[in-house]
Structure formats: C-alpha cells, structure tokens
Short mmCIF file of C-alpha atoms and ligand atoms in Angstrom, two decimals:
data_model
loop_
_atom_site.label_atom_id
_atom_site.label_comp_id
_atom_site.label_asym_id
_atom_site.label_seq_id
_atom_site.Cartn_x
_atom_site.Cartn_y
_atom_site.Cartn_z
CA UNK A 1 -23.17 13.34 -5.06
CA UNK A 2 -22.35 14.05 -1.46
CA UNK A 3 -26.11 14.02 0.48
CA UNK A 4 -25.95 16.32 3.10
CA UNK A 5 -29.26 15.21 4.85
CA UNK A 6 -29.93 15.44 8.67
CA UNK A 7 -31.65 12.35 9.13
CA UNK A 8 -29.51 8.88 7.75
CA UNK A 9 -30.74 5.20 8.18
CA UNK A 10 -29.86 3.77 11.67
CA UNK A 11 -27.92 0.60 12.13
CA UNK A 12 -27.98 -0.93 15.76
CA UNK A 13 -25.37 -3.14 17.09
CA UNK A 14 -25.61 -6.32 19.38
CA UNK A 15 -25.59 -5.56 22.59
CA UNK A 16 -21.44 -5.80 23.71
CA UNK A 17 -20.34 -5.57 19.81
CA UNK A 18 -20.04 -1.99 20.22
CA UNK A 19 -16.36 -2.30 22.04
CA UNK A 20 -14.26 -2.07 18.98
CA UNK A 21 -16.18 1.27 17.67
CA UNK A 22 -16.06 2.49 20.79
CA UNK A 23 -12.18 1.91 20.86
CA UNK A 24 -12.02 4.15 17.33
CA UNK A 25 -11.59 0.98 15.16
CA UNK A 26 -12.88 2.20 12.03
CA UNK A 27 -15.10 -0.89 10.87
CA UNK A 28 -18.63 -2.48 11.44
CA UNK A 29 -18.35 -5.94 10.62
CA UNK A 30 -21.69 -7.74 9.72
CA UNK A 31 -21.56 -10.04 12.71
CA UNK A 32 -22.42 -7.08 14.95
CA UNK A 33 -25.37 -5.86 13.53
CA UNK A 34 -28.38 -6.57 15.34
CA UNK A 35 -31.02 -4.59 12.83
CA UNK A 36 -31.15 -2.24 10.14
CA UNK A 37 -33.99 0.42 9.64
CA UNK A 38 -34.70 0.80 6.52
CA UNK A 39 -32.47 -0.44 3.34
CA UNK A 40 -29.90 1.46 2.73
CA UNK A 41 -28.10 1.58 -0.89
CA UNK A 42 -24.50 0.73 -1.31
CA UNK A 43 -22.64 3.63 -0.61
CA UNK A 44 -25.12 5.63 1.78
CA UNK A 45 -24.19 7.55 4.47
CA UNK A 46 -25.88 5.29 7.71
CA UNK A 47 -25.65 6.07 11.49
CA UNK A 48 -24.26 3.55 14.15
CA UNK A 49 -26.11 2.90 17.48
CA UNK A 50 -25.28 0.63 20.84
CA UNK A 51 -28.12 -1.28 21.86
CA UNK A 52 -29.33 1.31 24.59
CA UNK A 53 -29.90 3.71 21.45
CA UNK A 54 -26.45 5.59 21.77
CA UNK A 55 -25.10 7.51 18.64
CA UNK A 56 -21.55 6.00 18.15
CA UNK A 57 -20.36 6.67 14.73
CA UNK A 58 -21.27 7.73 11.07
CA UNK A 59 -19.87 5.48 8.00
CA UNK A 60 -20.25 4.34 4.65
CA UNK A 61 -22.78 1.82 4.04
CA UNK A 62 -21.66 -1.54 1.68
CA UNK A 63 -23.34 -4.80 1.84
CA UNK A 64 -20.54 -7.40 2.88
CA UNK A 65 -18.18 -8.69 5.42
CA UNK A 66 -16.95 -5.00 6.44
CA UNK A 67 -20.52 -3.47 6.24
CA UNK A 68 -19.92 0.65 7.61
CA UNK A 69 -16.33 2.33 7.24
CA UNK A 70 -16.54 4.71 9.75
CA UNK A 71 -15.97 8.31 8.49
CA UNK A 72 -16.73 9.89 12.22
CA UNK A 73 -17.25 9.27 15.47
CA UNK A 74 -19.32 12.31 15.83
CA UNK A 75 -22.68 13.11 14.86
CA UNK A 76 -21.35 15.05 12.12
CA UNK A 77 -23.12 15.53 8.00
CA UNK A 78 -20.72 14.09 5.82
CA UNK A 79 -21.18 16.73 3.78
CA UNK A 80 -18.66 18.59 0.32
CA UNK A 81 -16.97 20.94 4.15
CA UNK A 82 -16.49 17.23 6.15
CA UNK A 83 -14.43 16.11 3.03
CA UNK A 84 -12.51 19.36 2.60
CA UNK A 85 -11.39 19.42 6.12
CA UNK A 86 -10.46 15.82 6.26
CA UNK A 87 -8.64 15.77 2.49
CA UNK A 88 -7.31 19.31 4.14
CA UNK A 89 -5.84 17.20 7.14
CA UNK A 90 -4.19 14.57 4.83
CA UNK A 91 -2.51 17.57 2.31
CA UNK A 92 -1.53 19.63 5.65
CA UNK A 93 -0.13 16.68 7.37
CA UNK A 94 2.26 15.64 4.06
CA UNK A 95 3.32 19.47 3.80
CA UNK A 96 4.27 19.38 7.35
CA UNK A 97 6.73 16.15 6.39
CA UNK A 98 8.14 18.22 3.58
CA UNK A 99 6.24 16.24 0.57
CA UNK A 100 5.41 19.01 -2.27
CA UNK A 101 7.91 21.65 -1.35
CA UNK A 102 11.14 18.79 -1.56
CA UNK A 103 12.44 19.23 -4.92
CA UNK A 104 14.05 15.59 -5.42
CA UNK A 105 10.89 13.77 -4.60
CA UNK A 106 7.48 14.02 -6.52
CA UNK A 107 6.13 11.09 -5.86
CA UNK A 108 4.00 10.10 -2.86
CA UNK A 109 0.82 8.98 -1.11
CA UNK A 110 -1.73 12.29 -0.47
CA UNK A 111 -3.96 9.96 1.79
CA UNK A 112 -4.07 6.66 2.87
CA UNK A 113 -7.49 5.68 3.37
CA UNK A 114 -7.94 4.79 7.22
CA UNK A 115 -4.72 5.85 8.02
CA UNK A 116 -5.77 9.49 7.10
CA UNK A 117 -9.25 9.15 8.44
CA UNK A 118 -10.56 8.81 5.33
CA UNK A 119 -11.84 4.44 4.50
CA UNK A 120 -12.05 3.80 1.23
CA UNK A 121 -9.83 6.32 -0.44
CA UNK A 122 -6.32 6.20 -1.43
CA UNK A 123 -5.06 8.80 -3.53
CA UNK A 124 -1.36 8.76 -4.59
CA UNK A 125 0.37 11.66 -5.91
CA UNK A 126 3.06 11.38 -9.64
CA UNK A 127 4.30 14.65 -10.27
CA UNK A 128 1.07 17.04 -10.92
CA UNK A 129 -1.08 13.76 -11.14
CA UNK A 130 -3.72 12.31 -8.77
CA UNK A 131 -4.67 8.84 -9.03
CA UNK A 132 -7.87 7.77 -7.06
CA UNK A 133 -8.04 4.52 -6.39
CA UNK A 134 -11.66 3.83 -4.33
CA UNK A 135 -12.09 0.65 -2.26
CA UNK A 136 -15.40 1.51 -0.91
CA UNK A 137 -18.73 2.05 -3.09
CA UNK A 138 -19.18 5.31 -0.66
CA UNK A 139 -16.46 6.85 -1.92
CA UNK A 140 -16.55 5.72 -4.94
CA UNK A 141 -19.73 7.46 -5.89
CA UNK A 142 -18.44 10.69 -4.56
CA UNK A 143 -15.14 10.72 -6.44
CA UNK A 144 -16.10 13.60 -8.80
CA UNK A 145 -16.39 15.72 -5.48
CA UNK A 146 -13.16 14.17 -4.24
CA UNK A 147 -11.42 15.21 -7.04
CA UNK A 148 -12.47 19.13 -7.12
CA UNK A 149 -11.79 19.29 -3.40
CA UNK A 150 -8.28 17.79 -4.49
CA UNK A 151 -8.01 19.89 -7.29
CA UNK A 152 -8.72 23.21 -4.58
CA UNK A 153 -6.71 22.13 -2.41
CA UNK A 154 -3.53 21.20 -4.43
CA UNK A 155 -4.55 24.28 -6.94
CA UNK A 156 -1.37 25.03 -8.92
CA UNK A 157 0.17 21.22 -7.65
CA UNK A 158 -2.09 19.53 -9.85
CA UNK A 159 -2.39 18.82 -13.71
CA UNK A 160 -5.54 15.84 -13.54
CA UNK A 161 -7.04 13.80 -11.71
CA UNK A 162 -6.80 9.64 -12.67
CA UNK A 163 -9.71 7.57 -11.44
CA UNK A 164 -8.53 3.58 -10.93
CA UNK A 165 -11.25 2.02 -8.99
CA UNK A 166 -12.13 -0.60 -11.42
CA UNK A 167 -10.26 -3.20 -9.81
CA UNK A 168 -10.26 -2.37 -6.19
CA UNK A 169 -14.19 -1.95 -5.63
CA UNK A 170 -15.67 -5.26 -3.92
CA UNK A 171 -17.22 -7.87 -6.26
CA UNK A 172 -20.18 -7.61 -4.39
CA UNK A 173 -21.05 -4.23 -5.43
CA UNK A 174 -23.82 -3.17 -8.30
CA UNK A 175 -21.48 -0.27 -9.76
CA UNK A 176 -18.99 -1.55 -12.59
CA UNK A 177 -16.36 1.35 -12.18
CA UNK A 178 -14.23 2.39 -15.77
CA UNK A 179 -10.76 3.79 -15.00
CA UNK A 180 -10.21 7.26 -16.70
CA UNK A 181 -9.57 10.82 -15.73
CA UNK A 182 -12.07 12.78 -13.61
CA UNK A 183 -10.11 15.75 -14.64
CA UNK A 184 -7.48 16.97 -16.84
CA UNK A 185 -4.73 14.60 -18.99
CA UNK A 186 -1.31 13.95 -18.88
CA UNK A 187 0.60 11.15 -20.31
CA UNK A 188 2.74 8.69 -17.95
CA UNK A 189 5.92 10.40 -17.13
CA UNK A 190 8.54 10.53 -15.54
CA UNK A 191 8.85 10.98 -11.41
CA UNK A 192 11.44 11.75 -9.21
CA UNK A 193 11.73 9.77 -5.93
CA UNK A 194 15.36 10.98 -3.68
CA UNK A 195 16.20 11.93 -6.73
CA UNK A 196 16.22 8.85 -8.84
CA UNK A 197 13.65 8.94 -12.16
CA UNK A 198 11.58 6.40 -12.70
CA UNK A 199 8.69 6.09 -15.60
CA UNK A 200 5.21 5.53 -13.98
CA UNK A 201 2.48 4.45 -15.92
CA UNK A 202 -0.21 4.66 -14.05
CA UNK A 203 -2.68 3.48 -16.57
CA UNK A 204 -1.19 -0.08 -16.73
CA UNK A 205 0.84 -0.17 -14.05
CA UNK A 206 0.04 -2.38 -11.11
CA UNK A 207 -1.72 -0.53 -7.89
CA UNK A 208 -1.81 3.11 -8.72
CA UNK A 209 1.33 2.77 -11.09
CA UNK A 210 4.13 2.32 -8.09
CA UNK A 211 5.29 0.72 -4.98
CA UNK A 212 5.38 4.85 -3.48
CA UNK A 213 4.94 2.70 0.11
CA UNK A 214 8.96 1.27 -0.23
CA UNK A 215 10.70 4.55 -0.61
CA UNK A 216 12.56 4.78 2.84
CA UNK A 217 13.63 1.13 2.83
CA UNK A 218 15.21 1.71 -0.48
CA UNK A 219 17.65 3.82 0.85
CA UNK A 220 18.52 1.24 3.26
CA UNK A 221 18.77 -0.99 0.19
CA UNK A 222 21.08 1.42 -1.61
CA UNK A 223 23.39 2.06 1.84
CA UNK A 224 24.19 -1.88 2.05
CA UNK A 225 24.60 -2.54 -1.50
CA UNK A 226 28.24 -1.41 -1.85
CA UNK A 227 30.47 -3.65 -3.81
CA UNK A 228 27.53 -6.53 -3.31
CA UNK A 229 26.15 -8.77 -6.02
CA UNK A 230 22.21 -7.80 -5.55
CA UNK A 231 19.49 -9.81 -6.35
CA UNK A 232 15.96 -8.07 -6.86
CA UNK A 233 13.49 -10.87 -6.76
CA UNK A 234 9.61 -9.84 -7.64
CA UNK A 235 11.62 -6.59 -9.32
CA UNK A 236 8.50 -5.10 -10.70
CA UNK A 237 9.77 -1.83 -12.03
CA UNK A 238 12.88 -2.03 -10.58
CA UNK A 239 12.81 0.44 -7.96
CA UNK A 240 14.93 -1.39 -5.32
CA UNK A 241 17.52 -1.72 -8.56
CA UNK A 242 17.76 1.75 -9.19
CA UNK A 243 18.81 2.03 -5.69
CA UNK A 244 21.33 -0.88 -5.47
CA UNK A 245 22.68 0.06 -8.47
CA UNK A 246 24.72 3.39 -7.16
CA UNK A 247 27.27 1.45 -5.42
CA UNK A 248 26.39 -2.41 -6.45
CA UNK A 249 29.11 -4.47 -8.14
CA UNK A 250 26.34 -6.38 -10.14
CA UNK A 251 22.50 -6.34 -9.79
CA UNK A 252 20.13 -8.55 -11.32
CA UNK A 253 16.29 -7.84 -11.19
CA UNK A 254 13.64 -11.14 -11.48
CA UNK A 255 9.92 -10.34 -12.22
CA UNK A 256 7.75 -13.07 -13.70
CA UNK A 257 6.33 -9.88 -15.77
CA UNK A 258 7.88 -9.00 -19.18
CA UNK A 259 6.27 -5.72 -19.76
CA UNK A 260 7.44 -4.74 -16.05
CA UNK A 261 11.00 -5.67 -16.72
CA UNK A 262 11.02 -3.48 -19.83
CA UNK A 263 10.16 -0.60 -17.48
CA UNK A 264 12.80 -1.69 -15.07
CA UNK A 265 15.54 -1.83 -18.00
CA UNK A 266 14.01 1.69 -18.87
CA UNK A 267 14.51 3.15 -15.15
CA UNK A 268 18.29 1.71 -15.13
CA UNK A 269 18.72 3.29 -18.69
CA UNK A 270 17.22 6.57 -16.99
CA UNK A 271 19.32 6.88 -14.00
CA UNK A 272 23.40 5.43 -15.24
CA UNK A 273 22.78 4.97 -18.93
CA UNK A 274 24.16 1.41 -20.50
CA UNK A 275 25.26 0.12 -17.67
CA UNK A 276 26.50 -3.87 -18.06
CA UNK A 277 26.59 -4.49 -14.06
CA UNK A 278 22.53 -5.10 -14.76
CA UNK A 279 20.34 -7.76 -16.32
CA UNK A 280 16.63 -8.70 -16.08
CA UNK A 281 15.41 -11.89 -15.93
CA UNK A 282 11.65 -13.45 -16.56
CA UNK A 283 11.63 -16.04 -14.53
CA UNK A 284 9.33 -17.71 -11.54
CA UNK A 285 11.10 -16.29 -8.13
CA UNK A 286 10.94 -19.66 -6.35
CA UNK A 287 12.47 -21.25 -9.17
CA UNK A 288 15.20 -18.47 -9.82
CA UNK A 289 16.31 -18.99 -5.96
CA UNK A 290 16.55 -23.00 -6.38
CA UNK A 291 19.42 -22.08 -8.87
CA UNK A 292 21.45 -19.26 -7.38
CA UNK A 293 23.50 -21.14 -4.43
CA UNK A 294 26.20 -18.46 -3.85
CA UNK A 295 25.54 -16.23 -6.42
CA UNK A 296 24.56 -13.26 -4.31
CA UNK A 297 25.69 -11.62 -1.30
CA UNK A 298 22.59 -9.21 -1.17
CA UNK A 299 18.64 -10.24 -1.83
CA UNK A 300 15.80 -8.26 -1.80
CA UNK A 301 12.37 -10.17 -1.78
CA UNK A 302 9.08 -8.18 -1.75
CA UNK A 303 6.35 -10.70 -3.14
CA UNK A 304 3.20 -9.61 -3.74
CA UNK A 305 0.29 -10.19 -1.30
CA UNK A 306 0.38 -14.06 -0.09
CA UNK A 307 -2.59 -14.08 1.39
CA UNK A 308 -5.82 -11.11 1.11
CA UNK A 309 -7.98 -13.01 3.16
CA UNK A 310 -7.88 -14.60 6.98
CA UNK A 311 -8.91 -17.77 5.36
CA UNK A 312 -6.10 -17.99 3.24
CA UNK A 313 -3.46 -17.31 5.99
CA UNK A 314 -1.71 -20.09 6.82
CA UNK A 315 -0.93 -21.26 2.97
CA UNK A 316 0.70 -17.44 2.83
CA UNK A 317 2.59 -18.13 5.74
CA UNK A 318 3.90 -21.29 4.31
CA UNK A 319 4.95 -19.29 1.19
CA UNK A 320 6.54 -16.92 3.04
CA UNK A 321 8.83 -19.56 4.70
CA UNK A 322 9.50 -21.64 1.36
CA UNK A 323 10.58 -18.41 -0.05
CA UNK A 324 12.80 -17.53 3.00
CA UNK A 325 14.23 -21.04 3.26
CA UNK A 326 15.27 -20.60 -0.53
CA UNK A 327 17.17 -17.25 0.30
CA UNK A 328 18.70 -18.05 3.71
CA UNK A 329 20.10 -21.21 2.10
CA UNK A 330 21.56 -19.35 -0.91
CA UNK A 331 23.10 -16.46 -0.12
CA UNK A 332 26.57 -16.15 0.64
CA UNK A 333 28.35 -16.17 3.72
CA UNK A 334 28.05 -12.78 5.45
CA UNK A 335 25.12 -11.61 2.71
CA UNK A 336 22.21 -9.47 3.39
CA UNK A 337 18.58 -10.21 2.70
CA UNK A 338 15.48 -7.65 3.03
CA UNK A 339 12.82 -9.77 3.10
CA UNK A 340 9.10 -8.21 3.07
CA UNK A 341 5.26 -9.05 3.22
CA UNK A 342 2.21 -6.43 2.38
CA UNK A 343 0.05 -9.01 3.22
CA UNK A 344 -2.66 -6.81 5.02
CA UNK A 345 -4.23 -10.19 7.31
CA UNK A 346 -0.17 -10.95 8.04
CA UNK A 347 0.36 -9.45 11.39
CA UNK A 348 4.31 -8.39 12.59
CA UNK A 349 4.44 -11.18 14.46
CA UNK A 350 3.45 -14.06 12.35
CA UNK A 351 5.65 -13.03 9.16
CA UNK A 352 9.07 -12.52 11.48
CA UNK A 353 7.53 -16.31 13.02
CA UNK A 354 7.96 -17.72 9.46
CA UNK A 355 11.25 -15.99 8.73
CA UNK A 356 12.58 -17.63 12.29
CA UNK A 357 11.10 -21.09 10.83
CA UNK A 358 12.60 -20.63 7.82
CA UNK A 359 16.11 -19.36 9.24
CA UNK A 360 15.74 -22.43 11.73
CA UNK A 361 15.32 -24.56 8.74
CA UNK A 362 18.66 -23.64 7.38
CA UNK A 363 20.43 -24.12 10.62
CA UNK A 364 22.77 -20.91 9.61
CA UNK A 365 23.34 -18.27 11.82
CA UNK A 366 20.98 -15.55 11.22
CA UNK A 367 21.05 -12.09 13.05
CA UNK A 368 18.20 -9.18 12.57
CA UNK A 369 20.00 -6.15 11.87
CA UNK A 370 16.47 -3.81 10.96
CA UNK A 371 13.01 -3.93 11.63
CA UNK A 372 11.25 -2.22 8.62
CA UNK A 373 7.71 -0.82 7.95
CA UNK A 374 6.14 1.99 6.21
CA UNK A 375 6.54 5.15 5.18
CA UNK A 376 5.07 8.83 7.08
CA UNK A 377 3.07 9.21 4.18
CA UNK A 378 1.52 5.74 4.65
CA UNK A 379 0.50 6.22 8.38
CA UNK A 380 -0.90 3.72 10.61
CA UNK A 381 -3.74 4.68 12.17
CA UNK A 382 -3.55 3.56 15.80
CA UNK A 383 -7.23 2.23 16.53
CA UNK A 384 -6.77 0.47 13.20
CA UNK A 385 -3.77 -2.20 13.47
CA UNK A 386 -4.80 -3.85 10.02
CA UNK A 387 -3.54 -0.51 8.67
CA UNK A 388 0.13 -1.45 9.45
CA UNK A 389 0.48 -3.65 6.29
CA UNK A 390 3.83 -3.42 5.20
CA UNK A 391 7.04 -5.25 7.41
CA UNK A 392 10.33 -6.26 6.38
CA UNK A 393 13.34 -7.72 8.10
CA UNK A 394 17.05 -7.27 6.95
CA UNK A 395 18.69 -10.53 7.78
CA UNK A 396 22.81 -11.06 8.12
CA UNK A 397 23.41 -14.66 7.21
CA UNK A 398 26.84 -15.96 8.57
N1 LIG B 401 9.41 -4.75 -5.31
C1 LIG B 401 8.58 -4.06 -6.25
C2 LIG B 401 7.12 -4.40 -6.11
C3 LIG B 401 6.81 -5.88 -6.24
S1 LIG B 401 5.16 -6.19 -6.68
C4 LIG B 401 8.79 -2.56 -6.11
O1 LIG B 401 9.22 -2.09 -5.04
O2 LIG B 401 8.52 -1.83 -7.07
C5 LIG B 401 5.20 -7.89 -6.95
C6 LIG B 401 5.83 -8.34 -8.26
O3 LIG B 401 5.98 -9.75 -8.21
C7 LIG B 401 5.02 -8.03 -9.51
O4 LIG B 401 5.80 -7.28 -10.39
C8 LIG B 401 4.70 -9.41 -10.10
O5 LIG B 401 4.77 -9.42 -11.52
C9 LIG B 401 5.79 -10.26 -9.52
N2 LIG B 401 5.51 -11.70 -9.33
C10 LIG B 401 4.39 -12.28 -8.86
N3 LIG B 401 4.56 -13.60 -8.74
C11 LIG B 401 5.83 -13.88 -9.15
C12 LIG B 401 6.62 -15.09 -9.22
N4 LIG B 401 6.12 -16.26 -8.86
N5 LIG B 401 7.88 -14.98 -9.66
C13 LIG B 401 8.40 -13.79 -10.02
N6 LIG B 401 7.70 -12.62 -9.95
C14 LIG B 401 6.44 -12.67 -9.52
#
C-alpha cells in the first residue's frame, strides 16, 4: 500500500555526510547515519535530516549497505499522485523520443530506476507487456499500485503487467517475492526492435527477458559487419547476430547457455529463414577465443557483469583484460572488435584502462574508432554516476 502519512520516521546524518544528498546523489549509505528515531520497517517511507535538523530528502527505507533511495528532495508525501507524476515523467519523456508511436520498435525500457527518478524500479516494456522488476523492498511492496498507475497511464498500450522481483530484491530483506503477473496474461511473443523480431520470454529469460539496453550499438554492429566473418561471444539470444547477419559473410554466436542458443537459432530462423552463413556454439568464451587465431575479422564481446560489488573489482578488471588479450590477439589484421562491460562498480575509465593493458599486451596496433554507452531510454541520471553502467569500445586492430 502506498502510506500517505504526514509525519515519517526521521533519520539524521553525521555531521559533513550530508554533501552527497545535498549534491542530488540519490543514496544514504549506512556509514552516514548518525541516529534513527524510531524503527522503521523495510520498505517505509523515512525522512533525511543534516545534523543542524535540516529536511534534506525523503526515501525508501531498507536495512543494508544503501539504507534510503531517495525518492525526493522535497518535503513531499510519497503518496498513489507522487507516483503518477513521476511514472507520468518517465512515459512522457519516452513519447517525446518517439518510443510507442515508432512502428518498427516495441521493445524498450519505460523507466530506469534512478535514471528516471524513480530507485528501485525498472520496468521494461515487450509489445503490450510490462515487466516489473523491483530492486528495492519500498517499491516492491507498492508494485500492485505501480502497476494500475502503469496500466492508466499506458491505457490501450498495455495487455499485463509481469512482476520479476524474485531475484533482484536484496538477500537481506524479510519479503520472499514470487514472479507472476500483477495484471492481465499474455504468452512470450514476439517483439520488434528496428525492425528485426526477436522471441522474448520474459518468464525465463535472463533480466526482464532482453538486453533492450544494446539496441543503438547494434546498429553500429550491423553497419560494420559487411562481408566480415562475425563472432558473437556471450550471444545470449542472439541479438547482436540478428544484426550482423544482414550484410555478414558468416556469423557465429557462442553462449555457454543451451536453452539461450535455441532462442538465438529461433531469432535467425525469424528474421532470413535457413540461412547456412550461421551456427551456434556451447562453448566457454575464454576457451572459444584460445582457438580462433584468424578466424574472424569482426568480434563482439558483451560478458555478463564481472564484478557487482567494489570488493570484487579488481578480479573483474583482470577478466576484462584476459578476455581482451584473447580477442586483440586473434582477430585478423584490419578486424573490428566491440568490446563491452555492464559492470555497474566498473567506471569509464577503468574498463578502457584494461582494454589499453590488454591491447598493450598484444603489442598490435590498436586504434578507438567509437566510444559507446547507453541508450535514451536508459538515461543517466547526472547526480548519480553509478547509473552510467553500460560502455563499450570498438577497436580497429592492424
Ligand atoms: N550480448 C547479449 C547479452 C549477453 S548476457 C545480448 O545483447 O543479448 C551474458 C551471456 O553470457 C549470457 O547469455 C550467459 O549465458 C553467457 N555466459 C556467461 N558466462 C559465459 C562463459 N564463460 N562463456 C560463454 N558464455 C557465457
């Protein structure tokens, strides 16, 4: 239920850790907090004070290392009209970017959590088809809400609502969330994405079902793929495939998942039929690049995650150079590579320093030729750099 009290429990910070809030970053790690009055549950609405006493923001309440996600900065009720006009924002601001009026694209991201304002939420969009997934116990017990205000807002847009929060909601937490729909059904079907089909299932698929947040640099994918032999390492569902495929002379897609692969032979079959210039492989990435010397004249590598934690940083840093050292030593002369980490903790500048050590490594003559990130519909909230998760580099090897 959304509480739309007056009075919330007060948290006070120590005196000088109120310079992040006050510079709009949208999180209240534990370390600042100097007292709490009262106990609040996980997932209350609590209020955020300097040491002096001085209202500075209004957040969701969860035990842990991030312990308020700020909703305002205001002394606002996060009440069912503070939702509506911030899930309002998020729809306005993807209508604005043509998203829901572009016939050869149903597929993208309605709001991205603090890039939209909104910590916590993510809610992707397949074709008539919410799904929710929650990464905050706040928003997680409002979801029903969510969902009607979604459902309003999107009115004849929108077939049901998907809730997949089971995953995504911290350990730490008391709530054991079950995925399943909040509203309406629909079976997993097919979406369209610059025209290209590709079958989502959202139900087993990883994340919400799709990598939505890659669309843009697929193009770029598909534009350099002409007459190239493409390799599609961590393929997933193929999307970068489908892409290459349009102009490729061969591509072959490597996932260490079966039941993905089967998808990604689907989405081929979907888009050019039989088509001979592609094969899927199930094989270990690192181990597929160790045999390849030459093989390829374009790569794409998008691993998953390396590191989710600080703590784990500089063993995901070495993984992204191994990996890098593989490809850079492999490819043909004059080849491409798109090389990518959505490693959240993995800033800019520390992935493109392990691509440089790797490159170095190889002592062949590398060039930048694009600097990539993520999509409009994935926007980075500027008080909140963590929200900038997603680079990628297109190398030219010599
Ligand atoms: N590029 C994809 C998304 C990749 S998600 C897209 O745009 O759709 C990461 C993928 O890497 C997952 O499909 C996972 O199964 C695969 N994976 C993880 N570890 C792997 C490994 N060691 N070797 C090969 N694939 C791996």
């Amino acid at each position: 239920m959304i509480e739309g009290k007056q009075e919330y429990i007060r948290i006070v910070l120590k005196s000088g850790k109120d310079q992040s809030v006050r510079r709009y970053h949208p999180w209240i790690f534990s370390g600042a907090i100097k007292k709490i009055y009262g106990t609040p549950a996980e997932g209350d609405i609590v209020e955020v004070y300097d040491n002096k006493g001085e209202f500075l923001a209004t957040g969701h309440y969860q035990p842990g290392s991030i312990t308020v996600r700020i909703l305002s900065f205001e002394k606002v009720i996060p009440d069912r009209d503070f939702f509506r006009k911030m899930i309002s924002s998020a729809v306005e601001y993807r209508k604005q970017l043509g998203f829901l009026s572009d016939p050869s694209t149903n597929v993208f991201r309605l709001i991205h959590a603090e890039g939209d304002n909104l910590p916590g939420l993510i809610a992707d969009y397949y074709n008539g088809v919410v799904v929710l997934q929650m990464h905050s116990t706040g928003m997680y017990r409002i979801r029903n809400e969510i969902a009607e205000i979604i459902s309003e807002i999107l009115s004849e847009h929108l077939q049901a609502v998907y809730d997949k929060s089971e995953t995504t909601i911290s350990f730490k937490s008391d709530i054991r969330p079950e995925n399943g729909f909040i509203s309406g059904s629909a079976e997993p079907s097919i979406v369209l994405e610059n025209g290209y089909k590709f079958y989502v299932d959202w139900i087993t698929g990883q994340k919400t079902g799709f990598f939505i947040d890659q669309r843009e640099n697929r193009k770029l994918v598909q534009h350099y793929s002409c007459n190239r032999d493409v390799l599609n390492l961590f393929g997933y569902t193929g999307s970068f495939s489908v892409y290459a495929m349009k102009n490729a002379r061969s591509v072959d897609t490597v996932d260490s998942s079966g039941p993905a692969l089967k998808i990604a032979d689907e989405n081929i079959r979907l888009n050019y039929g039989e088509d001979s210039r592609h094969h899927s492989y199930e094989a270990d990435a690192f181990e597929f690049l160790a045999g390849c010397r030459n093989r390829y004249d374009l790569m794409i590598i998008d691993p998953p995650a390396f590191a989710k934690h600080n703590d784990v940083l500089a063993n995901a840093l070495q993984g992204y150079k191994r990996l890098n050292i593989k490809a850079i030593e492999n490819i043909r002369p004059g080849g491409i590579i798109f090389t990518f980490s959505c490693s959240q903790v993995v800033s800019k500048e520390n992935f493109r320093k392990s691509v440089f050590a790797a490159a170095a490594n190889t002592g062949r003559k590398v060039r930048i030729l694009h600097q990539l990130g993520q999509p409009a519909d994935h926007p980075v909230n500027i008080y909140h750099p963590e929200s900038e998760y997603l680079k990628g580099l297109v190398l030219y090897v010599e």
